mmCIF file of N, CA, C and O in Angstrom:
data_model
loop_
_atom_site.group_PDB
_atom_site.id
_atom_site.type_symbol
_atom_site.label_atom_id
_atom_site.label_comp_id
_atom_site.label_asym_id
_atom_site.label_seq_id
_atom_site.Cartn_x
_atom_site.Cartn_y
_atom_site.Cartn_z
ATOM 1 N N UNK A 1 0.846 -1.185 0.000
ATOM 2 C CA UNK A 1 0.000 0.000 0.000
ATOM 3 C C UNK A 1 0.885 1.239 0.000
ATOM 4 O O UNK A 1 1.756 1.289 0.869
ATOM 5 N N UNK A 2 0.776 2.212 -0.837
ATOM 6 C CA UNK A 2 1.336 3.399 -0.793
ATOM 7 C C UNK A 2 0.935 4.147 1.000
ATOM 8 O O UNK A 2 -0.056 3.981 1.711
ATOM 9 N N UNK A 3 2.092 4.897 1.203
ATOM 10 C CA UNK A 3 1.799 6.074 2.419
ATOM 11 C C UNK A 3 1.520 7.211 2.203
ATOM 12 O O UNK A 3 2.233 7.958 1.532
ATOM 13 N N UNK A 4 0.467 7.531 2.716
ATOM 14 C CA UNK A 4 -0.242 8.868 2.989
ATOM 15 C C UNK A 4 1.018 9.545 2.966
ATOM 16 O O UNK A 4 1.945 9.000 3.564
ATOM 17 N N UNK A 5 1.285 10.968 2.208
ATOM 18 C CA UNK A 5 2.239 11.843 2.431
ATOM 19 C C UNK A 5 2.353 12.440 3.496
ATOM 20 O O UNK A 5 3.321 12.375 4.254
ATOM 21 N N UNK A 6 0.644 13.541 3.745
ATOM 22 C CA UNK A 6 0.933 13.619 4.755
ATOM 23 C C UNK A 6 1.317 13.055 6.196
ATOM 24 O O UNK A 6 1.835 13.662 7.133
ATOM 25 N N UNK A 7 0.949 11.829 6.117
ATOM 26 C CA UNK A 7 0.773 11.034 7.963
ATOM 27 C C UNK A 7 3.131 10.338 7.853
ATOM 28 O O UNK A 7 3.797 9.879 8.781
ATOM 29 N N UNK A 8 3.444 10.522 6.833
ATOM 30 C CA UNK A 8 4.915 10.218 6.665
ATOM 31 C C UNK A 8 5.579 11.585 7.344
ATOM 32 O O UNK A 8 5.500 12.778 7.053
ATOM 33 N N UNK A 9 6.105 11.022 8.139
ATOM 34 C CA UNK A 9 7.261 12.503 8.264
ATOM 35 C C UNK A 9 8.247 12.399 8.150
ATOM 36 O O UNK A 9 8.850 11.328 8.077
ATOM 37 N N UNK A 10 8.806 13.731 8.088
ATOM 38 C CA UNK A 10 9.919 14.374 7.580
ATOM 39 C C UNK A 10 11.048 12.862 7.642
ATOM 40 O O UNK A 10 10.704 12.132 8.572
ATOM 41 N N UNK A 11 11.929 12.461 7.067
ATOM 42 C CA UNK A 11 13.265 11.670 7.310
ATOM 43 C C UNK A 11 12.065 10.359 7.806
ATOM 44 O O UNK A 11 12.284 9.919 8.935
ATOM 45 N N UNK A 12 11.277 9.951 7.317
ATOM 46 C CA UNK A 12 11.040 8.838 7.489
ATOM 47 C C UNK A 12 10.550 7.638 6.442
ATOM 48 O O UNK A 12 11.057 7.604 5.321
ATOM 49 N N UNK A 13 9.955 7.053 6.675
ATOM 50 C CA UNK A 13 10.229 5.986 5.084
ATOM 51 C C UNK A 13 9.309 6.225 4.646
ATOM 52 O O UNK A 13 8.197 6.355 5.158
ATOM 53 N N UNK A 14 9.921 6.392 2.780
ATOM 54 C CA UNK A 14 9.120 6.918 1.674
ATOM 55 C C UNK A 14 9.357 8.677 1.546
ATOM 56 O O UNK A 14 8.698 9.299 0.713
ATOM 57 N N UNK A 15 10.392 9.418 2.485
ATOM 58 C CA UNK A 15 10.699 10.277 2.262
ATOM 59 C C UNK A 15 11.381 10.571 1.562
ATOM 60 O O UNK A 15 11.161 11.570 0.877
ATOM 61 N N UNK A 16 12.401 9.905 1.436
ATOM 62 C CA UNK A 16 13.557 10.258 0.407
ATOM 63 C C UNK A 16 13.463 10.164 -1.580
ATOM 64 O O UNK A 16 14.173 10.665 -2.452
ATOM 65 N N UNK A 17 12.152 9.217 -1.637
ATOM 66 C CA UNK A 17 12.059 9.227 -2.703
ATOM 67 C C UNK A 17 11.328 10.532 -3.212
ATOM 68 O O UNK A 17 11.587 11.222 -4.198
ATOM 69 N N UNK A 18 10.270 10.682 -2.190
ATOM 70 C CA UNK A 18 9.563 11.781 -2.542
ATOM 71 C C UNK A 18 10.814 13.026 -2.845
ATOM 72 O O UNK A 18 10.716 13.729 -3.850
ATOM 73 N N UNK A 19 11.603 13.145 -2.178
ATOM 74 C CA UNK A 19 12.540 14.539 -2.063
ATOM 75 C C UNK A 19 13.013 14.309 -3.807
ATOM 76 O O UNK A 19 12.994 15.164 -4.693
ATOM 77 N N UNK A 20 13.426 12.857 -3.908
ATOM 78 C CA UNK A 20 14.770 12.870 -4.809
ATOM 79 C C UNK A 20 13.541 12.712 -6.286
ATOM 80 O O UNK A 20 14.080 12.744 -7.392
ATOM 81 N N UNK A 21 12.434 12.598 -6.266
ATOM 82 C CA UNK A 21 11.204 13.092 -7.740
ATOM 83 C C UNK A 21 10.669 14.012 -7.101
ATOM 84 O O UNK A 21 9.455 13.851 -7.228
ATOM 85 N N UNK A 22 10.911 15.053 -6.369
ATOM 86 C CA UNK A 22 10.538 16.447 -6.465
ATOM 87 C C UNK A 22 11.691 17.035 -7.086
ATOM 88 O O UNK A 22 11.452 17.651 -8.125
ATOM 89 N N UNK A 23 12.887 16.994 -6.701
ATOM 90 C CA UNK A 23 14.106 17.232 -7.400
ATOM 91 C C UNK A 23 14.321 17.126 -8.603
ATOM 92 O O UNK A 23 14.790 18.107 -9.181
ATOM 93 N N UNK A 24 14.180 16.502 -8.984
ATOM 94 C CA UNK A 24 14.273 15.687 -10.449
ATOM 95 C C UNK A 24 13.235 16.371 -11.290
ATOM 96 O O UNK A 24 13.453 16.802 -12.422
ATOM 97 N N UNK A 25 11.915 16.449 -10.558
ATOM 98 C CA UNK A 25 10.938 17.217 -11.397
ATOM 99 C C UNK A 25 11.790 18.888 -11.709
ATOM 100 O O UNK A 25 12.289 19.319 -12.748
ATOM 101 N N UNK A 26 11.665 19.573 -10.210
ATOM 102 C CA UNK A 26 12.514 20.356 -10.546
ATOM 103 C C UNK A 26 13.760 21.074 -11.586
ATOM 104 O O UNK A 26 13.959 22.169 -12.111
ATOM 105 N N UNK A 27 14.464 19.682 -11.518
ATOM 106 C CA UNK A 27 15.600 20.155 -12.909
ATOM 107 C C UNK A 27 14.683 20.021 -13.890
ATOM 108 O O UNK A 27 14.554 21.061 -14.535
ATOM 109 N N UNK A 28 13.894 18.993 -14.297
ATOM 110 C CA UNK A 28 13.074 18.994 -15.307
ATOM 111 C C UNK A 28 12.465 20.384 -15.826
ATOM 112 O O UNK A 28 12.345 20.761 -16.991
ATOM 113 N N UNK A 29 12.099 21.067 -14.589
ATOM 114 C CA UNK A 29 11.022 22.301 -15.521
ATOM 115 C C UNK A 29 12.254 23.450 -15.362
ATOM 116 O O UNK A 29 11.920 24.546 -15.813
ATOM 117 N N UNK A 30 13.500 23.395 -14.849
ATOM 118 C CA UNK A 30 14.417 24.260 -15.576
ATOM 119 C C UNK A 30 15.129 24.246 -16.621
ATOM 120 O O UNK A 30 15.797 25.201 -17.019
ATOM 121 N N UNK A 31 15.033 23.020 -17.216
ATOM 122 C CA UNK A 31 15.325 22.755 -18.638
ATOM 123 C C UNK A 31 14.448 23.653 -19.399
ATOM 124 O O UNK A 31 14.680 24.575 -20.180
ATOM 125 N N UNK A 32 13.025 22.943 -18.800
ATOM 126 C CA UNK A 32 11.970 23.629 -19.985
ATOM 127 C C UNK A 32 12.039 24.983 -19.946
ATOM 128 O O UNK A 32 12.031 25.559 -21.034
ATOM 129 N N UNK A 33 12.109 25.666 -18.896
ATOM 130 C CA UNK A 33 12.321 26.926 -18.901
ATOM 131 C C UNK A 33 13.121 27.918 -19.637
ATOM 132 O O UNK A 33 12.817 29.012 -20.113
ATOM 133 N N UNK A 34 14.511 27.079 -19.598
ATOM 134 C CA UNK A 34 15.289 27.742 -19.950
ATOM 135 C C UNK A 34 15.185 27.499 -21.432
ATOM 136 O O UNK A 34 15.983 28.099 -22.153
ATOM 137 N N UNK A 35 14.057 26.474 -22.122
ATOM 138 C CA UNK A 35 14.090 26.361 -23.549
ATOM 139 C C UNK A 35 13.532 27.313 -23.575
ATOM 140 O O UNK A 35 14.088 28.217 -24.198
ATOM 141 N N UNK A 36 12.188 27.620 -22.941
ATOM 142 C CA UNK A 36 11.105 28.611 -23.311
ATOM 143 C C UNK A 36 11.786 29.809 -23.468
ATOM 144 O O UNK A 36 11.346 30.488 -24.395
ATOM 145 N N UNK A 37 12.804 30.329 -22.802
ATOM 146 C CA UNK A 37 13.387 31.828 -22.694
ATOM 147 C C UNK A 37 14.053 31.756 -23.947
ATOM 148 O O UNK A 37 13.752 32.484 -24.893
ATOM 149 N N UNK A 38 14.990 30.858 -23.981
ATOM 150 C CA UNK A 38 15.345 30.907 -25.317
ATOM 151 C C UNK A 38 14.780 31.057 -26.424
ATOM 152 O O UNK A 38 15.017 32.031 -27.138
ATOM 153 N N UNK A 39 13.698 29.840 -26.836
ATOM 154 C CA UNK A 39 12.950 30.083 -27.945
ATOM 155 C C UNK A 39 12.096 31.374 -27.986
ATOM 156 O O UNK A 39 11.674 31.799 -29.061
ATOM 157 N N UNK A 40 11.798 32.104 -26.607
ATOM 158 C CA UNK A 40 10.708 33.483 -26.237
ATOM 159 C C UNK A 40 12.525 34.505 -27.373
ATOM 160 O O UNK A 40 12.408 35.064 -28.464
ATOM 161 N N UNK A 41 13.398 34.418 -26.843
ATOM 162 C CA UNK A 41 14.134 35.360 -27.552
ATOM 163 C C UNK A 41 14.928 35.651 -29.103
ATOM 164 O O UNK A 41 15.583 36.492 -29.719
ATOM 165 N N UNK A 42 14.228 34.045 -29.226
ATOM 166 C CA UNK A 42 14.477 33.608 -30.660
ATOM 167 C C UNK A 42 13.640 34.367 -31.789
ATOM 168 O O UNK A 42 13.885 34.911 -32.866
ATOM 169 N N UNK A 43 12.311 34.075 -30.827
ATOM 170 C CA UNK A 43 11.394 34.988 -31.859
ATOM 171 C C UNK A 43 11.287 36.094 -31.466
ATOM 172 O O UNK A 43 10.682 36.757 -32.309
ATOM 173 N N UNK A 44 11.595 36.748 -30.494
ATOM 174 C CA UNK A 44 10.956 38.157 -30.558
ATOM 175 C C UNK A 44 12.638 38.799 -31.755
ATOM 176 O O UNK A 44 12.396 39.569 -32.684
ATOM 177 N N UNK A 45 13.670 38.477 -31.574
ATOM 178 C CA UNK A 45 14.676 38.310 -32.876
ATOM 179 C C UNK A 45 14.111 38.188 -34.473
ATOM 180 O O UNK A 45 14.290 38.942 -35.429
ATOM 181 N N UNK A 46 13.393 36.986 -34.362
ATOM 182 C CA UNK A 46 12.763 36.964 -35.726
ATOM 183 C C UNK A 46 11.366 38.118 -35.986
ATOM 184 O O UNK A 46 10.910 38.373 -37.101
ATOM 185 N N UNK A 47 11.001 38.539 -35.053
ATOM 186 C CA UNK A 47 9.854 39.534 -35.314
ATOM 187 C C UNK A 47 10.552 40.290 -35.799
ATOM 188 O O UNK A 47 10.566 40.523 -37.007
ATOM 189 N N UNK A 48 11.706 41.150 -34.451
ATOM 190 C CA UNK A 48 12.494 42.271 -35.039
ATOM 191 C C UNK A 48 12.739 42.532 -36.265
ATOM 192 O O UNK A 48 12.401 43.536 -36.892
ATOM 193 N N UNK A 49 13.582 41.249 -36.778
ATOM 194 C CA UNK A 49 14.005 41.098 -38.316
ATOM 195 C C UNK A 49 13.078 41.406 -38.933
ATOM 196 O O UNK A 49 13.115 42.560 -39.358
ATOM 197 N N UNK A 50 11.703 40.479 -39.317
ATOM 198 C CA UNK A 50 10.898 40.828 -40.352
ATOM 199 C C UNK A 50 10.211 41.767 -40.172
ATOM 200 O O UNK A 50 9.545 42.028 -41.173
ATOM 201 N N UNK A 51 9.955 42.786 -38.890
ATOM 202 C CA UNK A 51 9.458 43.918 -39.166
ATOM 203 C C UNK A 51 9.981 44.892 -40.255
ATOM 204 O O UNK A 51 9.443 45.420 -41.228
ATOM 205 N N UNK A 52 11.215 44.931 -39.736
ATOM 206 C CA UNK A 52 12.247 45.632 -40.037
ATOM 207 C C UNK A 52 12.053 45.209 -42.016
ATOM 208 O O UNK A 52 11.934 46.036 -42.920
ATOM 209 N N UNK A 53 12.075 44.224 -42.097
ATOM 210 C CA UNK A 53 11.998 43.523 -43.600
ATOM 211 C C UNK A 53 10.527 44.601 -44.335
ATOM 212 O O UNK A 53 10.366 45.142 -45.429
ATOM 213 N N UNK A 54 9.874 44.534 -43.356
ATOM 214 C CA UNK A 54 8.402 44.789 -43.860
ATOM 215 C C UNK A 54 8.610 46.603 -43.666
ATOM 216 O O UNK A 54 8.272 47.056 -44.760
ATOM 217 N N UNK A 55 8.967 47.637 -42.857
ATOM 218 C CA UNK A 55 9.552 48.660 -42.844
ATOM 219 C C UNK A 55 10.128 49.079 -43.753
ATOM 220 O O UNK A 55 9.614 49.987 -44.406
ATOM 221 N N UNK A 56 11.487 48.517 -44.127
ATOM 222 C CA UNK A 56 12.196 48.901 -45.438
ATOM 223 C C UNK A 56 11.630 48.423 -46.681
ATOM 224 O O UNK A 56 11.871 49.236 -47.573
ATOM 225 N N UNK A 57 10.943 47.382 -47.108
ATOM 226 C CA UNK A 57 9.762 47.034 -47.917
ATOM 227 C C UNK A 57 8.911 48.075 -48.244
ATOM 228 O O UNK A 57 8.920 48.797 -49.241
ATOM 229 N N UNK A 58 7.979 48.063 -47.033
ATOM 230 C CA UNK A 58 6.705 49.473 -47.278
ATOM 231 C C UNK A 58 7.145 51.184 -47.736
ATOM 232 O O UNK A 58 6.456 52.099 -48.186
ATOM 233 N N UNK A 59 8.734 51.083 -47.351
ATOM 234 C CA UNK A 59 8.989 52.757 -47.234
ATOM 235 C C UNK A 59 9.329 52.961 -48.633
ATOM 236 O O UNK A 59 9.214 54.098 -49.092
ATOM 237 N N UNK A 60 9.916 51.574 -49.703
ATOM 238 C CA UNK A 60 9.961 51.861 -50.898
ATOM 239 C C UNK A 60 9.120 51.751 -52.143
ATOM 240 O O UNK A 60 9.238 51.943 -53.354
ATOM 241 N N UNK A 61 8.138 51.316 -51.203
ATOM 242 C CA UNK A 61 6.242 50.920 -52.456
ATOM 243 C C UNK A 61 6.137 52.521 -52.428
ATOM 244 O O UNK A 61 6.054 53.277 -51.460
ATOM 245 N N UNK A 62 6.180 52.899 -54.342
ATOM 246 C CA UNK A 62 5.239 53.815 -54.352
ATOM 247 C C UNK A 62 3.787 54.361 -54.153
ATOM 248 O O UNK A 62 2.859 53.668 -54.569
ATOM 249 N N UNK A 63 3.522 55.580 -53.531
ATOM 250 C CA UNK A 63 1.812 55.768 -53.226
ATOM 251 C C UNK A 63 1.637 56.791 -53.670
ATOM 252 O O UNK A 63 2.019 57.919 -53.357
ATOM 253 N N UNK A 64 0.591 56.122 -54.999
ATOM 254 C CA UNK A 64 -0.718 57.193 -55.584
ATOM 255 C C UNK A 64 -1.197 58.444 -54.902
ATOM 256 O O UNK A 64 -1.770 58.578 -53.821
ATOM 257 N N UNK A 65 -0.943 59.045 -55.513
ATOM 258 C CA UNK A 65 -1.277 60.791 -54.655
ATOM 259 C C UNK A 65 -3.050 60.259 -54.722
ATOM 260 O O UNK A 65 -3.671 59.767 -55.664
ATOM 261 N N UNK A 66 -3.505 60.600 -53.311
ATOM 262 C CA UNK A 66 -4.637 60.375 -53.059
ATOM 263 C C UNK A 66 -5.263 59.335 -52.560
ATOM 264 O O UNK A 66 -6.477 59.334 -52.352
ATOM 265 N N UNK A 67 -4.408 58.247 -52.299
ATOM 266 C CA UNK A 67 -4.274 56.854 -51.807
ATOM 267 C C UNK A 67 -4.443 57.184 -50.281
ATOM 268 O O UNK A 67 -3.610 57.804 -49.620
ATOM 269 N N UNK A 68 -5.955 56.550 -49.683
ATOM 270 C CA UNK A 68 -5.577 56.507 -48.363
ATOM 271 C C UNK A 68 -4.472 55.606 -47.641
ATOM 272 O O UNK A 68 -4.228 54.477 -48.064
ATOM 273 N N UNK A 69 -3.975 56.015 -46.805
ATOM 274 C CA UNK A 69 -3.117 55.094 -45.459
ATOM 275 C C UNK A 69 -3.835 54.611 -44.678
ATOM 276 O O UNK A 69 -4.606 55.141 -43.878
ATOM 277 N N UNK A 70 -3.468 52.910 -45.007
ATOM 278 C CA UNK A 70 -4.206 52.120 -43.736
ATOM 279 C C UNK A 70 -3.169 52.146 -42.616
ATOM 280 O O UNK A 70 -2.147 52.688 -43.036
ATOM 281 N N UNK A 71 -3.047 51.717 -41.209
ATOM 282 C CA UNK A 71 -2.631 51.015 -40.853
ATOM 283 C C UNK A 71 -2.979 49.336 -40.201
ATOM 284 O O UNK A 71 -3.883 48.888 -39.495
ATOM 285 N N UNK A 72 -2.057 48.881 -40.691
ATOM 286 C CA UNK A 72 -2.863 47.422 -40.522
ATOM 287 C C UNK A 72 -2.209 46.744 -38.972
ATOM 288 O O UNK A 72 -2.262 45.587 -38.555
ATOM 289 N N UNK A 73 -1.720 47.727 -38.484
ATOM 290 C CA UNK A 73 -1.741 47.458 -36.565
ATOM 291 C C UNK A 73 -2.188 47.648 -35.956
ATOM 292 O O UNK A 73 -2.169 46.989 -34.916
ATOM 293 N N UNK A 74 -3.109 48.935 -36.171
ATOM 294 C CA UNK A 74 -4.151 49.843 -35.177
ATOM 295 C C UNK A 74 -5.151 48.879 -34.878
ATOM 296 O O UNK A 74 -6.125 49.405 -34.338
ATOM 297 N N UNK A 75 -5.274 47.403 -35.072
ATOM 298 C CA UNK A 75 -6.528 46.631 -34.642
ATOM 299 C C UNK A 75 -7.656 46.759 -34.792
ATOM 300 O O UNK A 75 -8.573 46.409 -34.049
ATOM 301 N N UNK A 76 -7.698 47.490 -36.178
ATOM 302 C CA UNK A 76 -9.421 47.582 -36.637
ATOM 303 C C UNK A 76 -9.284 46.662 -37.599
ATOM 304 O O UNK A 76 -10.069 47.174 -38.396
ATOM 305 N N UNK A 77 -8.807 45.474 -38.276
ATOM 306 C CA UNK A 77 -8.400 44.830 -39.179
ATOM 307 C C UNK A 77 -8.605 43.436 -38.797
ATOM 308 O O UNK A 77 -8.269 42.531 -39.560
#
């Protein structure tokens, strides 16, 4: 039969496993973490870039005198 966590105490049996897969979980979600930050700075990199792509893009399209300006960020779109 498994032991109640709580009614186990501290340094007694079935403690140590619990410590050493809380641990373990632990490193586990600092891996993931530290993927997530990474991949979080990967793309906000790749946004930068293709804004920037789409910036120097738009500033050299010629516009028809009389052509309204959208903007397609302002969130009415």
């Amino acid at each position: 039969a498994t032991a109640d966590p709580v009614s186990v105490s501290p340094g007694g049996l079935g403690g140590g496993s619990w410590c050493q897969e809380h641990e373990m979980i632990h490193g586990r979600l600092d891996v993931i973490e530290e993927k997530v930050i990474k991949t979080v700075e990967h793309l906000e990199s790749e946004v930068k870039s293709l804004l920037g792509i789409i910036s120097e893009t738009t500033s050299n399209i010629p516009i028809a005198p009389g052509t309204p300006l959208i903007d397609i960020l302002d969130g009415e779109y």
